Coordinates of N, CA and C and ligand atoms in Angstrom, one line a residue:
X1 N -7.0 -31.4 19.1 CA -7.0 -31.4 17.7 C -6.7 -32.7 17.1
X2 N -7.5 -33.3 16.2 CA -7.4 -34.5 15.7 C -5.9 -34.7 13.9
X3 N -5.8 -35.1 14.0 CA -4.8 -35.4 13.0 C -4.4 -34.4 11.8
X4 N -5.5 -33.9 11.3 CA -5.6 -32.9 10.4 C -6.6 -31.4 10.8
X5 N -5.8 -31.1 11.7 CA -6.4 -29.6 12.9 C -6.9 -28.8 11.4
X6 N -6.3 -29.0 10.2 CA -7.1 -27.4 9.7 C -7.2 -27.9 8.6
X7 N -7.9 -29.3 8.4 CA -9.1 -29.4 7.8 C -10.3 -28.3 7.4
X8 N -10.2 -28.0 6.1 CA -11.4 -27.1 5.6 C -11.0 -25.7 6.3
X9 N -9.7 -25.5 6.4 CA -9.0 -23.5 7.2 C -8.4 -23.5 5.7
X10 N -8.4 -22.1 5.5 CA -7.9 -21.5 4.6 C -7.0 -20.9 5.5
X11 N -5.7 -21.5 4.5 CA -4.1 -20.4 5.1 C -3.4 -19.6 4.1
X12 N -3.1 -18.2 3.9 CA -2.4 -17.5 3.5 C -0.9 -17.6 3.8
X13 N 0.1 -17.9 3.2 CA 1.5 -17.8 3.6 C 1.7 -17.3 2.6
X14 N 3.4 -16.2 2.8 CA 3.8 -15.4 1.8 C 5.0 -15.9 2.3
X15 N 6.1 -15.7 1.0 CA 7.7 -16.4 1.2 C 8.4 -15.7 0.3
X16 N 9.3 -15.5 0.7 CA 10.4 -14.9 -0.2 C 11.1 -13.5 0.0
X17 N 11.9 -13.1 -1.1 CA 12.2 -11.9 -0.4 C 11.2 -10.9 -2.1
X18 N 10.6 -9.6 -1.5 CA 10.2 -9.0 -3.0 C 11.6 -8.4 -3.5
X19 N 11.0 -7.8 -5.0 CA 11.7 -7.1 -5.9 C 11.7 -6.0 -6.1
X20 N 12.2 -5.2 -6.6 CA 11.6 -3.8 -6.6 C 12.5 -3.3 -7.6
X21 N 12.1 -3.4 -8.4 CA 12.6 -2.6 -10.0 C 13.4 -1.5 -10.1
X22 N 14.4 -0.9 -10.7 CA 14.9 0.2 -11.1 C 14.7 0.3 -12.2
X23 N 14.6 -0.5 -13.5 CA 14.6 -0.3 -15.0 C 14.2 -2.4 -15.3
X24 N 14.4 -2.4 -16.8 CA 14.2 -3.3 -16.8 C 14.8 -4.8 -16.6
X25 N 16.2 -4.5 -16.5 CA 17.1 -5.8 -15.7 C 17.9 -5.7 -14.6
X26 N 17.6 -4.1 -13.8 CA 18.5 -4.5 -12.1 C 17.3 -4.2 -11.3
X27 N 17.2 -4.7 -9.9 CA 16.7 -4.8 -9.2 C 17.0 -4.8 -7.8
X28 N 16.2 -4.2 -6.5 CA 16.8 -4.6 -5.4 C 16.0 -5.6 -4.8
X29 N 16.6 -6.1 -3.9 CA 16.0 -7.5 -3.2 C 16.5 -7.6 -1.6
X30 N 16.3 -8.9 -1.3 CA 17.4 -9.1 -0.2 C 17.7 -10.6 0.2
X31 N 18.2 -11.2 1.2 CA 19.1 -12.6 0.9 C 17.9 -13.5 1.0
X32 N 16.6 -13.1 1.6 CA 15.3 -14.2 1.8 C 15.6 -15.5 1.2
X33 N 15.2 -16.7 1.2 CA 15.4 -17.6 0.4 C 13.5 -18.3 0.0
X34 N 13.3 -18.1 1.2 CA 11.6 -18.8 0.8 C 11.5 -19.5 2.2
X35 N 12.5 -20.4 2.0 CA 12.7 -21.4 3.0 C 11.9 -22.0 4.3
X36 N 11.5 -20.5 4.8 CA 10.7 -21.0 6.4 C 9.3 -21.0 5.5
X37 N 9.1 -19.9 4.7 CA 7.9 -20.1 4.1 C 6.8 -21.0 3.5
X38 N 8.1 -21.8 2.5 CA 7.9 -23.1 2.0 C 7.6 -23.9 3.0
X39 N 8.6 -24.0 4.2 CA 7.8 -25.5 5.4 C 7.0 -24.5 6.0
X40 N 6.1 -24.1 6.0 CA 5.1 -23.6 6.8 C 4.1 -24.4 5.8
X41 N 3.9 -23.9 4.4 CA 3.1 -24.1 3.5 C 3.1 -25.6 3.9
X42 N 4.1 -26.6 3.2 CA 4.1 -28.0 3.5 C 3.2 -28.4 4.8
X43 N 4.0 -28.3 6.0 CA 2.8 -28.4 6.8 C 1.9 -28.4 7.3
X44 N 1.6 -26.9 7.1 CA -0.3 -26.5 6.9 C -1.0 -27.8 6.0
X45 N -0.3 -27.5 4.6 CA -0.8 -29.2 3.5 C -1.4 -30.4 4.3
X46 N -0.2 -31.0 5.1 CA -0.6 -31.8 5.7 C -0.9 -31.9 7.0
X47 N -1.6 -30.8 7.6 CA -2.5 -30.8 8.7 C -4.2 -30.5 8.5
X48 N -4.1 -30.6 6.9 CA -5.1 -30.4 5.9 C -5.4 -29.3 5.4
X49 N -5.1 -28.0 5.6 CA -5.1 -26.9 4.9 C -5.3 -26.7 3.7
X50 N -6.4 -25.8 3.2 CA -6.0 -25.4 1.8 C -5.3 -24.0 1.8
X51 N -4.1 -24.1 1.2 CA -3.0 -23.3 1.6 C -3.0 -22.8 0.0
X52 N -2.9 -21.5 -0.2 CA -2.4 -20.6 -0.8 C -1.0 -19.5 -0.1
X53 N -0.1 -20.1 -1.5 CA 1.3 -19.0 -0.9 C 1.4 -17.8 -1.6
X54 N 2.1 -17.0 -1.6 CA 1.9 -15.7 -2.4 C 3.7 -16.1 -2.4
X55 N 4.6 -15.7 -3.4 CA 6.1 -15.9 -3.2 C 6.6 -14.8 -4.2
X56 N 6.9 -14.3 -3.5 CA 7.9 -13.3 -4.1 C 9.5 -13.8 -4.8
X57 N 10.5 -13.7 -4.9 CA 11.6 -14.3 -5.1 C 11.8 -15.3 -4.2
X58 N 12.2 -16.5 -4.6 CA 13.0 -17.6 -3.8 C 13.6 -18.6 -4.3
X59 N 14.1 -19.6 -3.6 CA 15.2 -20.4 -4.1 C 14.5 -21.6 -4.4
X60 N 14.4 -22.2 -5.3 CA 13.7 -23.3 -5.3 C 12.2 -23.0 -5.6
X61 N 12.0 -24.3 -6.4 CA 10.5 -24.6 -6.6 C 9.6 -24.7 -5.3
X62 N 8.1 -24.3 -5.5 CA 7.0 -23.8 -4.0 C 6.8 -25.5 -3.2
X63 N 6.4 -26.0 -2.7 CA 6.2 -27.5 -2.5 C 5.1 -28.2 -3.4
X64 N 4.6 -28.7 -3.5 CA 3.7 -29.5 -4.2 C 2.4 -29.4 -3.4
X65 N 1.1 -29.4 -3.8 CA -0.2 -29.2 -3.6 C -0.5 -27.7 -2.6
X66 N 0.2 -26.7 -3.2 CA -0.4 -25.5 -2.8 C -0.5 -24.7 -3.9
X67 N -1.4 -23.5 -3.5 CA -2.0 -23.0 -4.7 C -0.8 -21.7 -4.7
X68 N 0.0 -21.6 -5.9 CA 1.1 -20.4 -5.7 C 0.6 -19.2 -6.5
X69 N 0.8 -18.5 -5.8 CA 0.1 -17.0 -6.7 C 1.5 -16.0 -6.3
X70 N 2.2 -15.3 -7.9 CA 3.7 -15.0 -7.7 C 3.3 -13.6 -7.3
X71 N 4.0 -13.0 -6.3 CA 3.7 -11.1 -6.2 C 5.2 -11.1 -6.2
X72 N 5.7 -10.2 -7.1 CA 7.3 -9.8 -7.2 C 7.5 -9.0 -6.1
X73 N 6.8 -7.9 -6.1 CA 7.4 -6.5 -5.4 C 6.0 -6.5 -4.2
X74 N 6.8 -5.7 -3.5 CA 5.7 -5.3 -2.0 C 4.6 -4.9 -2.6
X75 N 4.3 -4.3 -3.5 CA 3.1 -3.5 -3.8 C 2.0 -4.5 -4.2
X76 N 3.0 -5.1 -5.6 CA 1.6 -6.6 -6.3 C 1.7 -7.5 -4.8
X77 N 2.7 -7.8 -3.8 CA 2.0 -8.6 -2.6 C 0.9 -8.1 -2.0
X78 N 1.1 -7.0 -1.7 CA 0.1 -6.2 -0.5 C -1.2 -6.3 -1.6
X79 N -1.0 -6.3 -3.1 CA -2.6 -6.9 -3.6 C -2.7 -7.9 -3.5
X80 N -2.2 -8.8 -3.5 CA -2.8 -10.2 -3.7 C -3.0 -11.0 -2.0
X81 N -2.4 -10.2 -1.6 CA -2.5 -10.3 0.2 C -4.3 -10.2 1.0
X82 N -3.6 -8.3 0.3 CA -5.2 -8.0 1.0 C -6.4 -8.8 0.4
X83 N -6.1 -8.8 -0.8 CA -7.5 -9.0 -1.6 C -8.3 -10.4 -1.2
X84 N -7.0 -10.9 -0.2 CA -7.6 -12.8 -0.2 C -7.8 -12.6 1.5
X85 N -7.3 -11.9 2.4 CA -7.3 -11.5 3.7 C -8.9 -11.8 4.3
X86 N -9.9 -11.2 3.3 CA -11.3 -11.4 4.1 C -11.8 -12.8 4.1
X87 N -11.2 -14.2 3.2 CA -11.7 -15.2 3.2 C -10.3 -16.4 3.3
X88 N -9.4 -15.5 4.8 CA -8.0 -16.6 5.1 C -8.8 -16.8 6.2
X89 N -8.4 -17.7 7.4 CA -8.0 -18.5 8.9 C -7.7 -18.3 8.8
X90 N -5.8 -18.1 8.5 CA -4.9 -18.3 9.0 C -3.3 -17.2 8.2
X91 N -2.9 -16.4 8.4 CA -1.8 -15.4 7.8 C -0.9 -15.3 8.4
X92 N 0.1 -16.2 7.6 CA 1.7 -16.2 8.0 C 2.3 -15.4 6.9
X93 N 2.9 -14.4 7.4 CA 3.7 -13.7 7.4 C 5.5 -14.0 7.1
X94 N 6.1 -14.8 6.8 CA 7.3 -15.3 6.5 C 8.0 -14.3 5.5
X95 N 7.3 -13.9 4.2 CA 8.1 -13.1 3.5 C 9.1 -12.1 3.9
X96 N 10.2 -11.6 3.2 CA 10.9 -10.4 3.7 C 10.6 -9.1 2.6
X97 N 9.7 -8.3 3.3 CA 9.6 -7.6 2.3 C 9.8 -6.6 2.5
X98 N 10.5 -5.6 1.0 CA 11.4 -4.5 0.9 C 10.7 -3.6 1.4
X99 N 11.3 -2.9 2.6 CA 10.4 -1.4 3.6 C 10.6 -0.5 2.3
X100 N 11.3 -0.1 1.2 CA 11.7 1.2 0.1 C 11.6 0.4 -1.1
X101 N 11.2 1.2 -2.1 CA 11.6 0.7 -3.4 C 12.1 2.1 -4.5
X102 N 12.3 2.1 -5.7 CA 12.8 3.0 -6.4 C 11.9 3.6 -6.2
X103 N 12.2 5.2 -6.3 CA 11.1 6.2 -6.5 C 10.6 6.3 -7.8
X104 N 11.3 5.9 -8.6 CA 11.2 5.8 -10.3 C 11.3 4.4 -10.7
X105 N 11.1 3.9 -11.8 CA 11.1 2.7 -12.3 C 11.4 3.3 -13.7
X106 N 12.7 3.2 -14.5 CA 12.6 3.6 -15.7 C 12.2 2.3 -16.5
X107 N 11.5 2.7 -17.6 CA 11.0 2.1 -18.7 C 12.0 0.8 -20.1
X108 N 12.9 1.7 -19.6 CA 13.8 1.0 -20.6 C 15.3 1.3 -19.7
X109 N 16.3 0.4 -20.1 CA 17.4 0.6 -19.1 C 18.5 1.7 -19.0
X110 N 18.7 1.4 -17.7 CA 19.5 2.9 -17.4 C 20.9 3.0 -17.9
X111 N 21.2 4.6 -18.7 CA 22.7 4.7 -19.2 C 23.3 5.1 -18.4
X112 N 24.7 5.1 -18.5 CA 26.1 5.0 -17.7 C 25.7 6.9 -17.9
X113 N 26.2 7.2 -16.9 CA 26.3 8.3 -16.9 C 27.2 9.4 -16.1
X114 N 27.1 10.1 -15.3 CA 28.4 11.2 -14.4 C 29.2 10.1 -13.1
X115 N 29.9 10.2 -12.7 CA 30.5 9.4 -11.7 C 29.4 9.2 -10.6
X116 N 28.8 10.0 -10.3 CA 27.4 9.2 -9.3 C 26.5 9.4 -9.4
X117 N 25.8 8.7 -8.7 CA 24.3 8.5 -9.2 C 23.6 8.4 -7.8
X118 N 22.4 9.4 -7.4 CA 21.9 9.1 -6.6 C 20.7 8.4 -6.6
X119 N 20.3 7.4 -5.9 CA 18.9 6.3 -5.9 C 18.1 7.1 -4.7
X120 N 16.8 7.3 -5.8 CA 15.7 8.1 -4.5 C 14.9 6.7 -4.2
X121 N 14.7 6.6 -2.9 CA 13.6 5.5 -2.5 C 12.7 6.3 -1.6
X122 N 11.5 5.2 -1.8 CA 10.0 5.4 -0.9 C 9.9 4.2 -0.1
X123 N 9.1 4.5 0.4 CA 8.6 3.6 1.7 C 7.5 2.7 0.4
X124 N 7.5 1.1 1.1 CA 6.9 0.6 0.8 C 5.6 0.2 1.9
X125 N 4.2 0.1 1.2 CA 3.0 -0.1 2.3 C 3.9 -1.2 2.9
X126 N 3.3 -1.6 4.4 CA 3.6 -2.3 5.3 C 2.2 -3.3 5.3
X127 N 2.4 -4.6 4.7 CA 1.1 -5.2 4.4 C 1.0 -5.9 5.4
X128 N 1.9 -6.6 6.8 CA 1.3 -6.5 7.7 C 0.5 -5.6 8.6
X129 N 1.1 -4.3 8.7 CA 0.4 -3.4 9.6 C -1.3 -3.0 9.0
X130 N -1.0 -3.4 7.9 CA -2.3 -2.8 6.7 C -3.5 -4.1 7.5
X131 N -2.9 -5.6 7.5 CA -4.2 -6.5 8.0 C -4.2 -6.2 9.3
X132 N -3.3 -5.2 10.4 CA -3.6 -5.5 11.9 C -4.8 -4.7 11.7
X133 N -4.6 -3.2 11.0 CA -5.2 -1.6 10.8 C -6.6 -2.5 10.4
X134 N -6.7 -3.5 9.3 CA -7.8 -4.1 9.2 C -8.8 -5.1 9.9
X135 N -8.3 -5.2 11.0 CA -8.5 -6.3 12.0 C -9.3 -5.3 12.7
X136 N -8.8 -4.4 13.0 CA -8.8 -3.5 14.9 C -9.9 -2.8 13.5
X137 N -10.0 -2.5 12.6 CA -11.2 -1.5 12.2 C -12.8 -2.4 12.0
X138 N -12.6 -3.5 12.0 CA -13.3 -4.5 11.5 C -14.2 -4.9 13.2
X139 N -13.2 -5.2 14.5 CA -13.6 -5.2 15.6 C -14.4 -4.0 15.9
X140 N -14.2 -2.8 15.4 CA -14.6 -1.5 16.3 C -15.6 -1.2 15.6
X141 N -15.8 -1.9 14.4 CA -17.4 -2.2 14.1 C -18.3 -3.1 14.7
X142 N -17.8 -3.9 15.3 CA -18.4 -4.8 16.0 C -17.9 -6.4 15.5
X143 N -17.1 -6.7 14.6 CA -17.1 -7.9 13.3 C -17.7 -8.2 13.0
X144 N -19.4 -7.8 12.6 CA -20.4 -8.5 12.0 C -20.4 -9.1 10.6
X145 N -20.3 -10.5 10.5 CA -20.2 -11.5 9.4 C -18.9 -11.3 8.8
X146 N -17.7 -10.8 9.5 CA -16.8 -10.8 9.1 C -15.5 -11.6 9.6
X147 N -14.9 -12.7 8.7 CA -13.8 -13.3 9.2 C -12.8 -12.9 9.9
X148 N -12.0 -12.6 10.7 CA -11.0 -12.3 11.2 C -9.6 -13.1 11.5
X149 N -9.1 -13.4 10.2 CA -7.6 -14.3 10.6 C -6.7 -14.3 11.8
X150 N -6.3 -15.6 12.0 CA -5.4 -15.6 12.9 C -4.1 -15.1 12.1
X151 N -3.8 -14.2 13.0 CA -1.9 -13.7 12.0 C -0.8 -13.8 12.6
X152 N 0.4 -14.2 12.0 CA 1.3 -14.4 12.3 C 2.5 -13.8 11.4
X153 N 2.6 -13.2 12.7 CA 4.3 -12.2 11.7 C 5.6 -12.8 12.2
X154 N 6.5 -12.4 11.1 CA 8.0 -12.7 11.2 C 8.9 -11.8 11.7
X155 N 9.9 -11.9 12.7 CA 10.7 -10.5 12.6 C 12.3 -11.4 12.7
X156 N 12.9 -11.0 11.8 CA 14.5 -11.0 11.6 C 15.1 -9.9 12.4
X157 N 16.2 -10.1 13.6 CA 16.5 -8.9 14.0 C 18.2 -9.2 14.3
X158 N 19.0 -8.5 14.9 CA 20.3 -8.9 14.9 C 20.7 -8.3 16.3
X159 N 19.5 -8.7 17.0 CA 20.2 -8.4 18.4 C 18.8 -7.4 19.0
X160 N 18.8 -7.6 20.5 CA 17.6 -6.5 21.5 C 16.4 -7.6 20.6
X161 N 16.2 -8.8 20.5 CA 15.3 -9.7 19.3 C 13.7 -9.3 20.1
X162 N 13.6 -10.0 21.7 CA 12.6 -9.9 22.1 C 11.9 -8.3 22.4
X163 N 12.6 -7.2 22.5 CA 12.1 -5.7 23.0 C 11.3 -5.4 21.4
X164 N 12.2 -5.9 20.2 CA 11.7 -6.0 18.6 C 10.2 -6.6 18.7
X165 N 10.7 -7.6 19.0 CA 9.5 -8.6 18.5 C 8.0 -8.2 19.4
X166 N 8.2 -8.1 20.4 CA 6.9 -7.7 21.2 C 6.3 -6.3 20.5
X167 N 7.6 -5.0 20.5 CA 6.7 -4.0 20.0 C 6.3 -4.2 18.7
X168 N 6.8 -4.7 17.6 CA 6.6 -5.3 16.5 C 4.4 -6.1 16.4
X169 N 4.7 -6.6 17.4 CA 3.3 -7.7 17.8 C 2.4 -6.8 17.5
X170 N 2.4 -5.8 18.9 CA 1.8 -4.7 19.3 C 1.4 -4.1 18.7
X171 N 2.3 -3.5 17.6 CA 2.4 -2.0 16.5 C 0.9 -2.8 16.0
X172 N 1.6 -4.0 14.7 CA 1.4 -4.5 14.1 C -0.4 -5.3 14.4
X173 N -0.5 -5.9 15.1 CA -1.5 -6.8 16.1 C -1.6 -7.7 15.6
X174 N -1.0 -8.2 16.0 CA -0.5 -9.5 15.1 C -0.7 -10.8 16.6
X175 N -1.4 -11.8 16.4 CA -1.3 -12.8 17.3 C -0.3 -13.4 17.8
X176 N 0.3 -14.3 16.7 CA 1.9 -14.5 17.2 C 3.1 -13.6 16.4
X177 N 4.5 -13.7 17.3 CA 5.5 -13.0 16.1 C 6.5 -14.2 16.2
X178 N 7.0 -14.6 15.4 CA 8.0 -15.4 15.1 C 9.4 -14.7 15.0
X179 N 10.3 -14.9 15.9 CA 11.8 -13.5 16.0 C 12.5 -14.5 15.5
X180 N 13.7 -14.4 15.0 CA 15.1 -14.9 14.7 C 15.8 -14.0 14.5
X181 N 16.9 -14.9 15.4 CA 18.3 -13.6 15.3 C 19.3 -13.5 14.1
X182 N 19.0 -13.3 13.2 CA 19.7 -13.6 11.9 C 21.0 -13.4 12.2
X183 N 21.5 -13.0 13.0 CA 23.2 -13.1 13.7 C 23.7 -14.2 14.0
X184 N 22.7 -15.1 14.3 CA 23.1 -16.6 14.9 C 23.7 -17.8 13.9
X185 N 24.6 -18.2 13.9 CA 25.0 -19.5 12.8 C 23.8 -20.4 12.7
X186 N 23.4 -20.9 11.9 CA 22.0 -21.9 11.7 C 20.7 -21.1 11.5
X187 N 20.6 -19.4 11.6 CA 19.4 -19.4 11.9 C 19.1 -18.3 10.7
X188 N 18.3 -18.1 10.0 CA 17.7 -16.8 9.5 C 18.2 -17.5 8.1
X189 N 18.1 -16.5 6.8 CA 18.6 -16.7 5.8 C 18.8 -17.8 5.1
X190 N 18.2 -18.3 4.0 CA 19.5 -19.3 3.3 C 19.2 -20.9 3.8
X191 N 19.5 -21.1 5.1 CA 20.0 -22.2 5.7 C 18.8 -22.7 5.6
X192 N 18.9 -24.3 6.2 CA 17.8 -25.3 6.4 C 17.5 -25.5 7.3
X193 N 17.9 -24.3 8.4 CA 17.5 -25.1 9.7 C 17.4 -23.6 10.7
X194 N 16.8 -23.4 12.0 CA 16.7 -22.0 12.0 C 16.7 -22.2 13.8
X195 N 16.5 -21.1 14.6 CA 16.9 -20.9 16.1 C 15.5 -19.3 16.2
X196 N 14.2 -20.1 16.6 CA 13.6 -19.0 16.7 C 12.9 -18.8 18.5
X197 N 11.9 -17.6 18.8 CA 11.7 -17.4 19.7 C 10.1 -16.8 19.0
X198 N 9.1 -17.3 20.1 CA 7.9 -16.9 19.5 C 7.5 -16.6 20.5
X199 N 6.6 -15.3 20.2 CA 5.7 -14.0 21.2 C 4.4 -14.4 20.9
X200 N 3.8 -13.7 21.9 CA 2.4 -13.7 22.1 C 1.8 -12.6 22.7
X201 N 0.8 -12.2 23.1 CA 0.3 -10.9 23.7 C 1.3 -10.7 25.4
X202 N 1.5 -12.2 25.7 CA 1.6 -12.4 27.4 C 3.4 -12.4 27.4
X203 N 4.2 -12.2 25.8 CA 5.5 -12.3 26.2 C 5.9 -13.4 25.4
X204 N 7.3 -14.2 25.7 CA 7.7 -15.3 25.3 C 7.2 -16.7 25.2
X205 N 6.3 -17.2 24.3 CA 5.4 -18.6 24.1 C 6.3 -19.8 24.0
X206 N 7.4 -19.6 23.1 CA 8.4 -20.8 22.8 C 9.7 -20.6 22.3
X207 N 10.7 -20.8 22.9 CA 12.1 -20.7 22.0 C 12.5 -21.8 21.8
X208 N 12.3 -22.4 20.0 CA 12.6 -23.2 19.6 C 13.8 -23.1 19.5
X209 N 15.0 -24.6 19.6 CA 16.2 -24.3 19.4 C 16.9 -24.7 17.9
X210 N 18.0 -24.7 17.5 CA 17.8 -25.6 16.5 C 17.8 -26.3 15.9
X211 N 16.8 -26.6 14.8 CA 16.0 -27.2 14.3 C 15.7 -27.1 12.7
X212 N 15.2 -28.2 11.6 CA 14.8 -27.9 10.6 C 13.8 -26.9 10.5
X213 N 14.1 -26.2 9.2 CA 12.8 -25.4 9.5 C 11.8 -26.0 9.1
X214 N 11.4 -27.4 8.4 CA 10.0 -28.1 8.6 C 9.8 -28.1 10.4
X215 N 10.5 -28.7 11.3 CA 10.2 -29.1 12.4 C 9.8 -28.0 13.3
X216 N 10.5 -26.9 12.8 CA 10.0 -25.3 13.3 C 8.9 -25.1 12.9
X217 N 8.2 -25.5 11.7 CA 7.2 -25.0 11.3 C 6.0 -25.8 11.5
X218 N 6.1 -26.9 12.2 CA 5.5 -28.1 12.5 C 5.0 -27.1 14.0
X219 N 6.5 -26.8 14.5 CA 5.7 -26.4 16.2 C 5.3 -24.7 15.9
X220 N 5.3 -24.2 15.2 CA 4.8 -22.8 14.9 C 3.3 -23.2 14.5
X221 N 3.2 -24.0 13.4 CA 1.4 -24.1 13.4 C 0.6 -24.9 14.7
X222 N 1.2 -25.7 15.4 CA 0.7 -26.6 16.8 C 0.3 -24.9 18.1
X223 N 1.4 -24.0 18.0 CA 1.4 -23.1 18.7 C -0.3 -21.9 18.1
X224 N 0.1 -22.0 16.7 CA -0.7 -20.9 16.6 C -2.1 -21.6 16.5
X225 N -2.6 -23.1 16.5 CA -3.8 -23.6 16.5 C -4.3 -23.9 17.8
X226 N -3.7 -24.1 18.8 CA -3.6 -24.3 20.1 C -4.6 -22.9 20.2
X227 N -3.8 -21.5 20.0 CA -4.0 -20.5 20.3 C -5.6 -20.0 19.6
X228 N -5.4 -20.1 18.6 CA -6.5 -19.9 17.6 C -8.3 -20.5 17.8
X229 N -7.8 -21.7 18.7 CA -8.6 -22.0 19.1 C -9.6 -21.9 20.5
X230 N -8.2 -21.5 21.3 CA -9.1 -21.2 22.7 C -9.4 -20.1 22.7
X231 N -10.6 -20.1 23.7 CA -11.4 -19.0 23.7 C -10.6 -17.8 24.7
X232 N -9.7 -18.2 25.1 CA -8.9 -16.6 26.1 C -8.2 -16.0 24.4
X233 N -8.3 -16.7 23.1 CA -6.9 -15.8 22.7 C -7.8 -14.9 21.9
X234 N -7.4 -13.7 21.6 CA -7.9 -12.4 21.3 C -8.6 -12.6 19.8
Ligands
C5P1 O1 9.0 -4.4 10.7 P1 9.5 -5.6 10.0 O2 9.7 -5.5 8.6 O3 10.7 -6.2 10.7 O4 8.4 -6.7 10.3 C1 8.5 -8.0 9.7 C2 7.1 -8.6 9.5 O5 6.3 -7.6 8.8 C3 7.2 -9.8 8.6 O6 6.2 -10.7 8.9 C4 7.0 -9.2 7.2 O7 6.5 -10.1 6.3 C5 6.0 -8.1 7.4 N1 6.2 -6.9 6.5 C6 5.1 -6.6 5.7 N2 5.2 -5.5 4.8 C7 6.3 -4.8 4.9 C8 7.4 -5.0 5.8 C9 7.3 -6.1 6.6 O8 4.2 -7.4 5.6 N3 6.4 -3.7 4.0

């Protein structure tokens, strides 16, 4: 690969943690920051990528020369996800997004009311599992004239990381998974710097130690173009 590997590749990254509404000023979330998402973006930028992020909540402004398109909640991501999926290369997965959200969403905000209160939640689509389901339906047509992205998923776990992360791949069909032990000091959440392990169909590809998460995300796209491009990878 020459200096700028994804020259003229479309990459999809999503970052953040979503939102998911109860009424109109509380919400649930979770501690995501953006962070690995953002240097993924950056990097792709300058390996030439035209990069599109999708960001749900995060800390900080997106990096400079990518195209940001905001999805708050799982649901507006899994739109703006799918809908661009048939014309990506490349789908990184970084976001942390909410598995439940309110069963309800009231309209106007909620009154104080009896000593408890129970919160109904639902399952939120799983918009990686949605592009594997669209991958493997797309193959068993045969792919004719149809793109097929390289994808890459994230798994945050707090322990048993690699038995996660492979079935996770699998479920999912996802090319690479990106694990971190969010248990670890330096790694997961928040911070600038992260301790990951990356899967492949064959098992463990790389355990980065660590490292900034630009420099992680420097060897995360080297791994997944390497991959992307030879003809053994799926
Ligand atoms: O199963 P788990 O949520 O740990 O998987 C994490 C991976 O799946 C991440 O790449 C995350 O962005 C993605 N995911 C998703 N939609 C969901 C839940 C997780 O795309 N509803």
């Amino acid at each position: 690969a020459g200096p700028r590997p994804l020259a003229g590749r479309r990459v999809l990254i999503t970052a953040g943690g979503t939102i998911e509404r109860l009424d109109p000023v509380r919400y649930i979330t979770n501690d995501s920051s953006g962070k690995m998402g953002f240097a993924l973006a950056e990097s792709a930028r300058g390996l030439g990528a035209d990069v599109t992020l999708v960001c749900a909540r995060t800390d900080g402004p997106p990096p400079p020369g990518v195209r940001v398109v905001s999805a708050e909640s799982a649901e507006e991501m899994y739109e703006a996800v799918m809908s661009r999926v048939p014309e990506t290369d490349f789908v990184v997965k970084a976001a942390a997004v909410a598995d439940y959200r309110p069963a309800r969403r009231q309209s106007s905000k909620m009154k104080k009311g009896p000593e408890q209160l129970t919160l109904e939640l639902v399952r939120n689509p799983d918009i990686l599992q949605a592009i594997g389901d669209w991958k493997q339906a797309g193959a068993a047509e045969g792919g004719a004239g149809r793109r097929t992205p390289f994808v890459v998923g994230f798994a945050a776990e707090t322990g048993d990381t690699e038995r996660y992360a492979l079935d996770k791949l699998k479920r999912k069909r996802c090319d690479l998974i990106v694990a971190n032990d969010v248990s670890q000091a330096g790694a997961g959440f928040g911070t600038d710097t992260n301790i990951v392990s990356v899967y492949g169909d064959e098992g463990l590809v790389a355990a980065l130690p660590l490292q900034s998460k630009r420099a992680a995300a420097d060897r995360i796209w080297q791994l997944a173009i390497e991959r992307a491009s030879s003809p053994a990878a799926p």
